[in-house]
Amino acid sequence: MQNQNILTPKFPELLHGGDYNPEQWLDMPEILEKDLEMMKKANVNCVTLGVFSWVSLEPADGVYTFAWLDSVMDNLYKNGIHVVLATPTGGKPTWMAEKYPEILRVAADRTRNGQGGRHNHCYTSPVYRRKTKEINTRLAERYANHPAVILWHISNEIQGECHCPLCQEAFRDWLKEKYKTLDALNHAWWTRFWGHAFTEWSQIQPPSANGFDVVHGLNVDWKRFCTAQALDFCKAEIAAVKAVNPEIPCTINMMEFWGGTNYFKFKDAIDVVSWDCYPKWESTDNVDNAIFAAYYHDMMRSMKKKPFLLMENTPSTANWCPVSKQKHPGLHKLASMQAVAHGSNSVQYFQWRQSRGGAEKFHSAVVPHRGDSENRIFRDVTEVGAALKKIQSVYNSNVEAKVCLIYDIENSHAISDTKGPRNEGMGYTEVFKKHYKAFWEQGISCDIVDMDGSLEGYDLVVAPMLYMYRGGIANKLEAFVAGGGTLVTTYFSGVVDETDLCFLGDTPGQGISDVVGIYVEEIDALYDEEENSAVLSENRLGLRGSYKIHRLCEVIHTKTAKALAAYGSDSYKGCPCLTENKYQDGRAFYIAGDAEYAFLKDFYTGLCKESGVARNLDTDLPYGVTVQKRIGAEGEFYFIQNFLEREAELALPFALKDLEQGSLLTGKITLKPYDVKICIKP
Amino acid sequence: MQNQNILTPKFPELLHGGDYNPEQWLDMPEILEKDLEMMKKANVNCVTLGVFSWVSLEPADGVYTFAWLDSVMDNLYKNGIHVVLATPTGGKPTWMAEKYPEILRVAADRTRNGQGGRHNHCYTSPVYRRKTKEINTRLAERYANHPAVILWHISNEIQGECHCPLCQEAFRDWLKEKYKTLDALNHAWWTRFWGHAFTEWSQIQPPSANGFDVVHGLNVDWKRFCTAQALDFCKAEIAAVKAVNPEIPCTINMMEFWGGTNYFKFKDAIDVVSWDCYPKWESTDNVDNAIFAAYYHDMMRSMKKKPFLLMENTPSTANWCPVSKQKHPGLHKLASMQAVAHGSNSVQYFQWRQSRGGAEKFHSAVVPHRGDSENRIFRDVTEVGAALKKIQSVYNSNVEAKVCLIYDIENSHAISDTKGPRNEGMGYTEVFKKHYKAFWEQGISCDIVDMDGSLEGYDLVVAPMLYMYRGGIANKLEAFVAGGGTLVTTYFSGVVDETDLCFLGDTPGQGISDVVGIYVEEIDALYDEEENSAVLSENRLGLRGSYKIHRLCEVIHTKTAKALAAYGSDSYKGCPCLTENKYQDGRAFYIAGDAEYAFLKDFYTGLCKESGVARNLDTDLPYGVTVQKRIGAEGEFYFIQNFLEREAELALPFALKDLEQGSLLTGKITLKPYDVKICIKP
Amino acid sequence: MQNQNILTPKFPELLHGGDYNPEQWLDMPEILEKDLEMMKKANVNCVTLGVFSWVSLEPADGVYTFAWLDSVMDNLYKNGIHVVLATPTGGKPTWMAEKYPEILRVAADRTRNGQGGRHNHCYTSPVYRRKTKEINTRLAERYANHPAVILWHISNEIQGECHCPLCQEAFRDWLKEKYKTLDALNHAWWTRFWGHAFTEWSQIQPPSANGFDVVHGLNVDWKRFCTAQALDFCKAEIAAVKAVNPEIPCTINMMEFWGGTNYFKFKDAIDVVSWDCYPKWESTDNVDNAIFAAYYHDMMRSMKKKPFLLMENTPSTANWCPVSKQKHPGLHKLASMQAVAHGSNSVQYFQWRQSRGGAEKFHSAVVPHRGDSENRIFRDVTEVGAALKKIQSVYNSNVEAKVCLIYDIENSHAISDTKGPRNEGMGYTEVFKKHYKAFWEQGISCDIVDMDGSLEGYDLVVAPMLYMYRGGIANKLEAFVAGGGTLVTTYFSGVVDETDLCFLGDTPGQGISDVVGIYVEEIDALYDEEENSAVLSENRLGLRGSYKIHRLCEVIHTKTAKALAAYGSDSYKGCPCLTENKYQDGRAFYIAGDAEYAFLKDFYTGLCKESGVARNLDTDLPYGVTVQKRIGAEGEFYFIQNFLEREAELALPFALKDLEQGSLLTGKITLKPYDVKICIKP
């Protein structure tokens, strides 16, 4: 790509559209015609084609039928609508599964799946790789130079694992490459425990509930292999389409960390990061949903430190929820613009037209079964499209964050497999979210990286529950603090290395004990209904009184750190539970127990003030309101968002121009329920 | 049969007895002798033999041992006790499973069962069909002309499904017959979704959790096939016994809709409908249990619009309940007579003598392990037998209903598989029961049919949640209303066709939108703890104020209908939620949300009054009391039942003669706890 | 053994130590050296070696590597530390599973496990038996005469079952031996029910969820076979090591009744009983945990009526708990000495040094990952070791009990499989514990035997819920009462024989109806939230007023018994629910419903007073405090234990000498939170 910041160089605009499956409607041409007319009405400028089209493009082995797609694509382009073109590997044809059973996935219990569902193919199968290369090559040959096509959408929500003999063998090869010797592997996995040591590579099997199920090193390596194999498959897909036209960028639509897939590993293989965003809106307080979406948006942007694409979201309900709630008035636009606020260059939907049948026929779509535009959902979508047109200057602006949080999916896998100190809810993701929330509520932009990421350029790094140190994180944390940064880390950090082997000596391990100036003696676990407390000493952060602590309490000893708070009860009453340590040019805080959110809110508020980490708007935000900021060639953009269904007031510290209304906002402003204001600093 | 109304022409009396398994006691002849004596004491006039006798009748392949059964049957007959003779296919011999493994069922995960349990045979297996024909033929040859035998009991609680290769092939044949072309099938099942389209018949597999699991059309067709295959097997069983003596009628003992079996499909293959009735008496308020039993009784009667048989119920506890509660004093007689009130010509038990071992050894029986008659259960049973003798004039009288409710098990399957709008509890059966309750509490007789049934002759049809329109139901509903009938239908109706494909255009589909005069824009789902309300406008039904709505709320638009109530809150506040539409000579009500029972009670009370649907007794009934009515050659029979364990009072609008006491009841009468009065209008 | 009371004749001392796995640390010799030094510091005198060492001792088929173990053992002995040597069969090498797949267990669904976990070998496999014999023989040849070795620890927590073809065949052989004829088996299992009767031995299969799952006789016999097969394997293990040196005693470490294993059957095959004790300390009120541990300790001692060994307990947390609570200060010593109080001659831990990896890396150990002794756990362990040295005179003293409770695991299996009267919680173990608690709270020593045990020498026998009469228990109960003993038994007793076949005639069966002087008519079940009551009549036990009854209520009739209490409500109000019957020289009480603990407490307090069953200390004990007593050559030892985390007071009836402090205690004494005082009567 010439300009790394231009996500879609052939069509450098904020995208609005979504998944479009015309192959379901080929026998009703009047529907296809009406689609074009309604897309224009809805301000759609781009659709995703081909996600589940394999059987429609290749109805029998080696027999291809592109005519219908030619026609659809030409008609779209004639009507000014661009195309994100998917490779169809997310849903293989049934004839292929029948002809080549080896392409079907094998479950952990070693039974081979039948055909059906999505993501039910083996990433290792040579047959599936060959068939994938063939279809991708033909698709590229036919469409990679079509003027409508602006982006490749590689497969669909890549995820999952396969335990077939081919994958097992590939896993053993991957392990040989990683460990070289069985001695190294046996040590790394601590296999003498329960007498499991391997004496031949062939003895190694993927984890299984009725076989090896608690060899932690095996478990985490297996998860790594599954990501590696999916990535390898993805790279082969990309190579096939790039071989034809290297100018069309590629993306995958990530889906949280579905199936445990570590999407961070894909970031360098793709040109553009995109994801599918499905909070359970209206299921609870929407502030909670907003924070969930916000941190994923931040994570997507942080992968490449560039804008990303929102590839899917729902116009109203998501049918797979336990209870499918409608989005209330205003919420659809707010949720759409939230993505843009955090760095998205698109608002895309699953899907354009509601499916008549199948598992997602009650997932909402822009066009409902009734087929008309005279409904709330269509109007909401149209409104978003209109708004995107008015804020085009936002395109490709970026976010500049001084705060970085670390969230690591390999760490998450390891924590969910610890066997103690709590087997019901260690709460890693929940705790991470609690830390993130303290910044979101202040309207402070954050990057989110995993342990492979860089910590350069930040003022503050927040690293909760980094149980497993991997990716050189200890070195990076040490260098960050030594170089003047402020680190906040917590209990249950630096306990094991990258194969889940406990550190000997002081922990947090790998020298971080010295950086934080404490070491851990024991960790106690609390039942959900139990609590302890953190009783504050005099401190510069303005914290006073006491806060509740739940779930986990470490008994720690200070070495060089200063205790800022101590436990209020239990047999370790009086032991420090919040410490601060000066280390070279920086300092490090250690939170020894799972402190309640109120603590984190006050702690980070004090810390940001004290250390000069600025809010996006220097004003106090009412509950439920956040302000996110993008900075681009044309200026600074402020996204003021109200995630509560009630009015909120806000005092602006300086005048802002409302991009949609064209008006100037000053002083105290009022936000309607679910309101979003997109402004530029004039 | 000469007289279609005589269920058991060789013994035209109200039956009293139950399952009798003498083959378990052959080594204790004194037990068999005592059985005869005690049966007479208990007023038993009929027992069911042979349900699990296959291994006792055919201990090795082709070796038959009928002597013991000859003797048992002769002795019974000599003592005035008639016999319902079962074919033994519900429990195949272990030797047969060992010799012919193909007869064992295969589960959805494609693993073949071991031997054991009931209903563990393949309906397709040629071997099992041959062995069944052989034993049935021999049984018939030996006993079909025995004077004791009055009825064939075909197999036992037929149900379930088999995924073996033979059944899979039969399923594909059934589909070919139904759809003729794969194009038709692919369209009906909407298989382009997720790219599953079939290109050869051989690619089709029954649903499986690890294969096709959300192809809704496949799922509903598979259920249909399973019923069809069981029915085909049942017909072959019947043919074998009828070939010997066509004069002996046949029944199957239905069991709710066990295993999803659609027993409605069996009604024309059998001569007599019978069922096994197991409410969880005493588990909660018995009113709830009574309503459960009542609507099933009504459904059984409605199948053939003729009296039916109660084939099994328990004298006291059912051992498979989470907690096996005893029936309190009076309840056994009340529950027994409830069946008769709704049209049963029998009260039969599972079982006569308590089993010494096996899964049901703690299921109560007429004769307990102790072996005596000096106990409460034996006395209760004896009392029922005595009462049946006194009400013999009830025999073959029938019920005449002007109200018809629709309950459809295929619709139930489809609703439980919708994937949205609620995946936790759509509540179809519960909602149906709520509608039924409003009539039961008024003492109004109802028929209950499925969508294949006829709506002719009714004044009022109630059709809640008819999600799937099938069996020509839309035509029948239209004709019913056009012809002057009153229809009540609800939200989530007319959404899909018979293969679960959504209707395009206005819904309820297939023209019912015009009949009800509204169309649906969206459906919103509520969490269990959420509620909306229906706020009533002025109306002729006497409804006032507001009622609660839960779970599901449709946003509808009136076309020709008049709104009678509107939602009280949420973003669709003010939208209509109860409408009335005049359509040709009739009218149709539409209830757009899941209204609380109080609403249904008041609505149907008003509607019945307004439209002249009469109560069986024109008097107000206290809570827990219902009155059911049978009409026969000898007059009108009233069954006044009190399902609460407290006294209740009732004002009779006219004098009734108590059939048991012989006394005349007039004016205000008092019902004892769990009382039942069986009266004739003199 | 010359002296049957000397558990470990080569080292007749109270043992202190635990599992030691040096093979995990062979590449860090400094760790092994530090272990010796720290063991001495912690007052450890004995460790268990080799539990999971098979792959380290035999890294390839027939290749042995004993050098590391030679060195470890020599060094231990040089440092005064003795060795309990394990046979390594609990964790087979991975190479063995790869080479001989037949040794892997097959699950109830007939799928063969992969390698992994513990206890994953077939007890029947000739290959596994051969490999076991080889390694055991070589271990014995090398170490059975080593001066350090004091005891064989056979395998590890033996348990579980295998459904492989070899085990199935062995099961059929076991059945042939037991029943001789299929007729006998068919009758015992009542297989005519549901028509399952077997006509060839080959038709019999172990129970399976998708095959025979409710043939109760099969289910209980299968459980018996699994224990028998494990025992047979264990005997072969013992034979191999005894063949080399018969002087070293053998034990197995029992683990509650893990996997349903009936450890009582092992008592005669081993020389010493030992067990692994893991209450969920601190999870709830510790009194509850204490009672759990107490009755298991008593059961272990009662097996051989000799002191036993506590083979494993945790120094602080158990990582497999839902929430791993630390032991609070004092609790570790209290829990350790509780074992000694009930008859243990050891306090052993799992494990010495915390594992770096594997499923139990967060199980606490004497030496933590940090590797130092400067921590609470190490100090707690050291304190226990010091205390054991001071109370050496306790060694081999025993407990003398006049009260015997019956708990039977086969009865437990049968009750959990009854299918009625409650399928959610019959509560056998819970009820047993409630009866036991009434004695523990009074400080009365109890023996606990199963139905195979002897009742000779007791004054009072307590037999709650003896549903299944087996092992000649009816004869023993009759003889006990006839001979002047006092029996307390309850509802749901004497219902079935040893193959789960219901008794005909009066129950409790086999004549016990006459001993208790009542017979049972019916049993009613209550939901958890329901209750009935027992209303007391005038009685000599001092019981007054009424008590609650839950879950199960029998309706009984007295024959010769006298009613002491009657039900307070329900349709059986007024029927007796507590009776007393004089029978020959003794008497028998019958409790017909599940009475609340308060009743049992008052009942047994009154009964013990009235019948002269003495408390260990004739003084009232505050809640949470118990007193246990051992009697030995050197005197009477009193263990006064406070299981609450608060002070408690106690009035001593006579002076006691505190063995740890050397001081004399008299009159009113104060116990600290979690205090234990170990005293001798001077």
PDB file of N, CA and C in Angstrom, chain A residues 187 190 192 194 196 202-203 210-212 216 419 421-424 467 502 506 519 521-522 524-525 527 530 570, chain C residues 24 56 94-95 98 114-115 117-118 283 319 321-322 324-326 328 355-359 361 369-370 375-376:
ATOM      1  N   HIS A 187      10.588 -30.531  30.637  1.00  0.00           N
ATOM      2  CA  HIS A 187      10.840 -29.570  31.699  1.00  0.00           C
ATOM      3  C   HIS A 187       9.827 -28.433  31.637  1.00  0.00           C
ATOM      4  N   TRP A 190       6.654 -29.616  32.802  1.00  0.00           N
ATOM      5  CA  TRP A 190       6.750 -30.234  34.144  1.00  0.00           C
ATOM      6  C   TRP A 190       6.033 -31.594  34.176  1.00  0.00           C
ATOM      7  N   ARG A 192       7.026 -34.563  34.812  1.00  0.00           N
ATOM      8  CA  ARG A 192       7.295 -35.589  35.842  1.00  0.00           C
ATOM      9  C   ARG A 192       6.138 -35.630  36.845  1.00  0.00           C
ATOM     10  N   TRP A 194       2.771 -36.367  38.242  1.00  0.00           N
ATOM     11  CA  TRP A 194       1.880 -37.481  37.890  1.00  0.00           C
ATOM     12  C   TRP A 194       2.531 -38.453  36.897  1.00  0.00           C
ATOM     13  N   HIS A 196       4.049 -38.260  33.868  1.00  0.00           N
ATOM     14  CA  HIS A 196       3.605 -38.258  32.472  1.00  0.00           C
ATOM     15  C   HIS A 196       4.719 -38.097  31.446  1.00  0.00           C
ATOM     16  N   SER A 202       5.979 -38.973  19.408  1.00  0.00           N
ATOM     17  CA  SER A 202       4.695 -39.544  18.993  1.00  0.00           C
ATOM     18  C   SER A 202       3.723 -39.719  20.158  1.00  0.00           C
ATOM     19  N   GLN A 203       4.230 -39.662  21.387  1.00  0.00           N
ATOM     20  CA  GLN A 203       3.354 -39.862  22.550  1.00  0.00           C
ATOM     21  C   GLN A 203       2.509 -38.627  22.856  1.00  0.00           C
ATOM     22  N   ASN A 210     -10.798 -36.758  28.176  1.00  0.00           N
ATOM     23  CA  ASN A 210     -10.550 -38.123  28.644  1.00  0.00           C
ATOM     24  C   ASN A 210      -9.111 -38.566  28.409  1.00  0.00           C
ATOM     25  N   GLY A 211      -8.203 -37.574  28.297  1.00  0.00           N
ATOM     26  CA  GLY A 211      -6.786 -37.908  28.179  1.00  0.00           C
ATOM     27  C   GLY A 211      -5.996 -36.872  28.961  1.00  0.00           C
ATOM     28  N   PHE A 212      -5.018 -36.249  28.331  1.00  0.00           N
ATOM     29  CA  PHE A 212      -4.285 -35.178  29.009  1.00  0.00           C
ATOM     30  C   PHE A 212      -5.203 -33.979  29.140  1.00  0.00           C
ATOM     31  N   HIS A 216      -0.731 -28.164  31.986  1.00  0.00           N
ATOM     32  CA  HIS A 216      -1.006 -26.775  31.617  1.00  0.00           C
ATOM     33  C   HIS A 216      -0.169 -26.306  30.433  1.00  0.00           C
ATOM     34  N   LYS A 419      -6.288 -24.168  38.057  1.00  0.00           N
ATOM     35  CA  LYS A 419      -6.567 -25.078  39.182  1.00  0.00           C
ATOM     36  C   LYS A 419      -6.107 -24.411  40.478  1.00  0.00           C
ATOM     37  N   PRO A 421      -6.086 -20.397  42.601  1.00  0.00           N
ATOM     38  CA  PRO A 421      -6.682 -20.361  43.940  1.00  0.00           C
ATOM     39  C   PRO A 421      -8.212 -20.269  43.954  1.00  0.00           C
ATOM     40  N   ARG A 422      -8.820 -19.940  42.834  1.00  0.00           N
ATOM     41  CA  ARG A 422     -10.277 -20.024  42.734  1.00  0.00           C
ATOM     42  C   ARG A 422     -10.587 -20.784  41.455  1.00  0.00           C
ATOM     43  N   ASN A 423     -11.393 -21.798  41.547  1.00  0.00           N
ATOM     44  CA  ASN A 423     -11.789 -22.503  40.340  1.00  0.00           C
ATOM     45  C   ASN A 423     -13.147 -22.049  39.836  1.00  0.00           C
ATOM     46  N   GLU A 424     -13.755 -21.155  40.583  1.00  0.00           N
ATOM     47  CA  GLU A 424     -14.995 -20.535  40.135  1.00  0.00           C
ATOM     48  C   GLU A 424     -14.739 -19.045  40.039  1.00  0.00           C
ATOM     49  N   TYR A 467      -0.673 -12.857  35.163  1.00  0.00           N
ATOM     50  CA  TYR A 467      -0.281 -14.142  35.746  1.00  0.00           C
ATOM     51  C   TYR A 467       0.906 -14.766  35.010  1.00  0.00           C
ATOM     52  N   CYS A 502       5.753 -22.330  37.345  1.00  0.00           N
ATOM     53  CA  CYS A 502       5.863 -21.312  38.389  1.00  0.00           C
ATOM     54  C   CYS A 502       7.301 -20.801  38.512  1.00  0.00           C
ATOM     55  N   ASP A 506      11.490 -14.836  44.435  1.00  0.00           N
ATOM     56  CA  ASP A 506      10.513 -13.761  44.633  1.00  0.00           C
ATOM     57  C   ASP A 506       9.602 -13.599  43.421  1.00  0.00           C
ATOM     58  N   TYR A 519       7.428  -8.654  47.550  1.00  0.00           N
ATOM     59  CA  TYR A 519       7.317 -10.047  47.100  1.00  0.00           C
ATOM     60  C   TYR A 519       6.089 -10.657  47.774  1.00  0.00           C
ATOM     61  N   GLU A 521       3.970 -13.664  49.588  1.00  0.00           N
ATOM     62  CA  GLU A 521       4.123 -14.880  50.380  1.00  0.00           C
ATOM     63  C   GLU A 521       3.032 -15.903  50.044  1.00  0.00           C
ATOM     64  N   GLU A 522       1.804 -15.459  50.046  1.00  0.00           N
ATOM     65  CA  GLU A 522       0.674 -16.380  49.862  1.00  0.00           C
ATOM     66  C   GLU A 522      -0.435 -15.648  49.142  1.00  0.00           C
ATOM     67  N   ASP A 524      -4.721 -15.713  49.231  1.00  0.00           N
ATOM     68  CA  ASP A 524      -5.922 -16.271  49.842  1.00  0.00           C
ATOM     69  C   ASP A 524      -7.094 -16.008  48.905  1.00  0.00           C
ATOM     70  N   ALA A 525      -8.036 -16.930  48.905  1.00  0.00           N
ATOM     71  CA  ALA A 525      -9.206 -16.766  48.042  1.00  0.00           C
ATOM     72  C   ALA A 525     -10.443 -16.566  48.903  1.00  0.00           C
ATOM     73  N   TYR A 527     -14.742 -16.423  49.101  1.00  0.00           N
ATOM     74  CA  TYR A 527     -16.008 -16.767  48.450  1.00  0.00           C
ATOM     75  C   TYR A 527     -16.667 -15.485  47.948  1.00  0.00           C
ATOM     76  N   GLU A 530     -17.893 -13.122  50.498  1.00  0.00           N
ATOM     77  CA  GLU A 530     -16.937 -12.608  51.488  1.00  0.00           C
ATOM     78  C   GLU A 530     -16.302 -11.293  51.017  1.00  0.00           C
ATOM     79  N   ASP A 570      -9.233 -10.241  58.569  1.00  0.00           N
ATOM     80  CA  ASP A 570      -8.707 -11.595  58.367  1.00  0.00           C
ATOM     81  C   ASP A 570      -7.340 -11.721  59.059  1.00  0.00           C
TER      82      ASP A 570
ATOM     83  N   GLN C  24      11.328 -34.647  40.264  1.00  0.00           N
ATOM     84  CA  GLN C  24      10.988 -33.421  39.538  1.00  0.00           C
ATOM     85  C   GLN C  24      12.121 -32.390  39.587  1.00  0.00           C
ATOM     86  N   SER C  56      10.237 -42.384  35.701  1.00  0.00           N
ATOM     87  CA  SER C  56      11.602 -42.028  36.093  1.00  0.00           C
ATOM     88  C   SER C  56      12.411 -43.264  36.479  1.00  0.00           C
ATOM     89  N   THR C  94       3.800 -42.786  29.951  1.00  0.00           N
ATOM     90  CA  THR C  94       3.139 -42.523  28.671  1.00  0.00           C
ATOM     91  C   THR C  94       3.600 -43.522  27.612  1.00  0.00           C
ATOM     92  N   TRP C  95       4.869 -43.910  27.665  1.00  0.00           N
ATOM     93  CA  TRP C  95       5.329 -44.890  26.661  1.00  0.00           C
ATOM     94  C   TRP C  95       4.567 -46.197  26.792  1.00  0.00           C
ATOM     95  N   GLU C  98       1.266 -45.940  25.115  1.00  0.00           N
ATOM     96  CA  GLU C  98       1.420 -45.926  23.657  1.00  0.00           C
ATOM     97  C   GLU C  98       1.687 -47.348  23.141  1.00  0.00           C
ATOM     98  N   GLY C 114      -7.708 -41.620  26.466  1.00  0.00           N
ATOM     99  CA  GLY C 114      -6.321 -41.381  26.103  1.00  0.00           C
ATOM    100  C   GLY C 114      -5.453 -41.501  27.356  1.00  0.00           C
ATOM    101  N   GLN C 115      -4.140 -41.404  27.165  1.00  0.00           N
ATOM    102  CA  GLN C 115      -3.231 -41.358  28.319  1.00  0.00           C
ATOM    103  C   GLN C 115      -3.446 -40.025  29.031  1.00  0.00           C
ATOM    104  N   GLY C 117      -3.701 -38.082  33.297  1.00  0.00           N
ATOM    105  CA  GLY C 117      -4.379 -38.166  34.576  1.00  0.00           C
ATOM    106  C   GLY C 117      -3.815 -39.286  35.437  1.00  0.00           C
ATOM    107  N   ARG C 118      -4.464 -39.489  36.567  1.00  0.00           N
ATOM    108  CA  ARG C 118      -4.101 -40.598  37.443  1.00  0.00           C
ATOM    109  C   ARG C 118      -5.166 -41.675  37.312  1.00  0.00           C
ATOM    110  N   SER C 283     -14.277 -23.389  54.526  1.00  0.00           N
ATOM    111  CA  SER C 283     -15.277 -23.138  53.482  1.00  0.00           C
ATOM    112  C   SER C 283     -16.594 -22.745  54.116  1.00  0.00           C
ATOM    113  N   ASN C 319      -5.948 -26.912  46.316  1.00  0.00           N
ATOM    114  CA  ASN C 319      -6.154 -26.110  45.105  1.00  0.00           C
ATOM    115  C   ASN C 319      -7.365 -26.521  44.285  1.00  0.00           C
ATOM    116  N   CYS C 321     -10.330 -27.038  45.433  1.00  0.00           N
ATOM    117  CA  CYS C 321     -11.588 -26.490  45.964  1.00  0.00           C
ATOM    118  C   CYS C 321     -12.104 -25.405  45.022  1.00  0.00           C
ATOM    119  N   PRO C 322     -13.410 -25.202  45.024  1.00  0.00           N
ATOM    120  CA  PRO C 322     -13.924 -24.086  44.223  1.00  0.00           C
ATOM    121  C   PRO C 322     -13.200 -22.798  44.593  1.00  0.00           C
ATOM    122  N   SER C 324     -10.024 -21.701  47.171  1.00  0.00           N
ATOM    123  CA  SER C 324      -8.963 -22.262  48.025  1.00  0.00           C
ATOM    124  C   SER C 324      -8.697 -21.345  49.203  1.00  0.00           C
ATOM    125  N   LYS C 325      -9.312 -21.679  50.336  1.00  0.00           N
ATOM    126  CA  LYS C 325      -9.136 -20.865  51.530  1.00  0.00           C
ATOM    127  C   LYS C 325      -7.870 -21.265  52.265  1.00  0.00           C
ATOM    128  N   GLN C 326      -7.156 -20.282  52.775  1.00  0.00           N
ATOM    129  CA  GLN C 326      -6.049 -20.579  53.692  1.00  0.00           C
ATOM    130  C   GLN C 326      -6.598 -21.090  55.017  1.00  0.00           C
ATOM    131  N   HIS C 328      -6.712 -20.707  58.803  1.00  0.00           N
ATOM    132  CA  HIS C 328      -6.434 -19.609  59.717  1.00  0.00           C
ATOM    133  C   HIS C 328      -5.449 -20.050  60.805  1.00  0.00           C
ATOM    134  N   SER C 355       4.908 -28.214  43.667  1.00  0.00           N
ATOM    135  CA  SER C 355       5.239 -28.540  42.284  1.00  0.00           C
ATOM    136  C   SER C 355       5.300 -27.262  41.446  1.00  0.00           C
ATOM    137  N   ARG C 356       6.264 -27.222  40.515  1.00  0.00           N
ATOM    138  CA  ARG C 356       6.360 -26.016  39.662  1.00  0.00           C
ATOM    139  C   ARG C 356       5.261 -25.987  38.619  1.00  0.00           C
ATOM    140  N   GLY C 357       4.800 -27.163  38.221  1.00  0.00           N
ATOM    141  CA  GLY C 357       3.789 -27.221  37.174  1.00  0.00           C
ATOM    142  C   GLY C 357       2.831 -28.356  37.454  1.00  0.00           C
ATOM    143  N   GLY C 358       1.856 -28.496  36.582  1.00  0.00           N
ATOM    144  CA  GLY C 358       0.913 -29.592  36.734  1.00  0.00           C
ATOM    145  C   GLY C 358      -0.328 -29.170  37.473  1.00  0.00           C
ATOM    146  N   ALA C 359      -1.264 -30.097  37.535  1.00  0.00           N
ATOM    147  CA  ALA C 359      -2.614 -29.808  38.010  1.00  0.00           C
ATOM    148  C   ALA C 359      -2.640 -29.298  39.442  1.00  0.00           C
ATOM    149  N   LYS C 361      -0.165 -27.431  41.089  1.00  0.00           N
ATOM    150  CA  LYS C 361       0.937 -26.510  41.411  1.00  0.00           C
ATOM    151  C   LYS C 361       0.519 -25.451  42.420  1.00  0.00           C
ATOM    152  N   HIS C 369       6.873 -22.267  46.332  1.00  0.00           N
ATOM    153  CA  HIS C 369       7.689 -21.973  45.144  1.00  0.00           C
ATOM    154  C   HIS C 369       8.855 -21.049  45.487  1.00  0.00           C
ATOM    155  N   ARG C 370       8.636 -20.180  46.409  1.00  0.00           N
ATOM    156  CA  ARG C 370       9.711 -19.236  46.762  1.00  0.00           C
ATOM    157  C   ARG C 370      10.903 -19.979  47.344  1.00  0.00           C
ATOM    158  N   ASN C 375       7.993 -18.371  56.224  1.00  0.00           N
ATOM    159  CA  ASN C 375       6.598 -18.134  55.912  1.00  0.00           C
ATOM    160  C   ASN C 375       5.723 -18.876  56.904  1.00  0.00           C
ATOM    161  N   ARG C 376       4.497 -18.480  56.958  1.00  0.00           N
ATOM    162  CA  ARG C 376       3.552 -18.998  57.929  1.00  0.00           C
ATOM    163  C   ARG C 376       3.385 -20.512  57.827  1.00  0.00           C
TER     164      ARG C 376
END
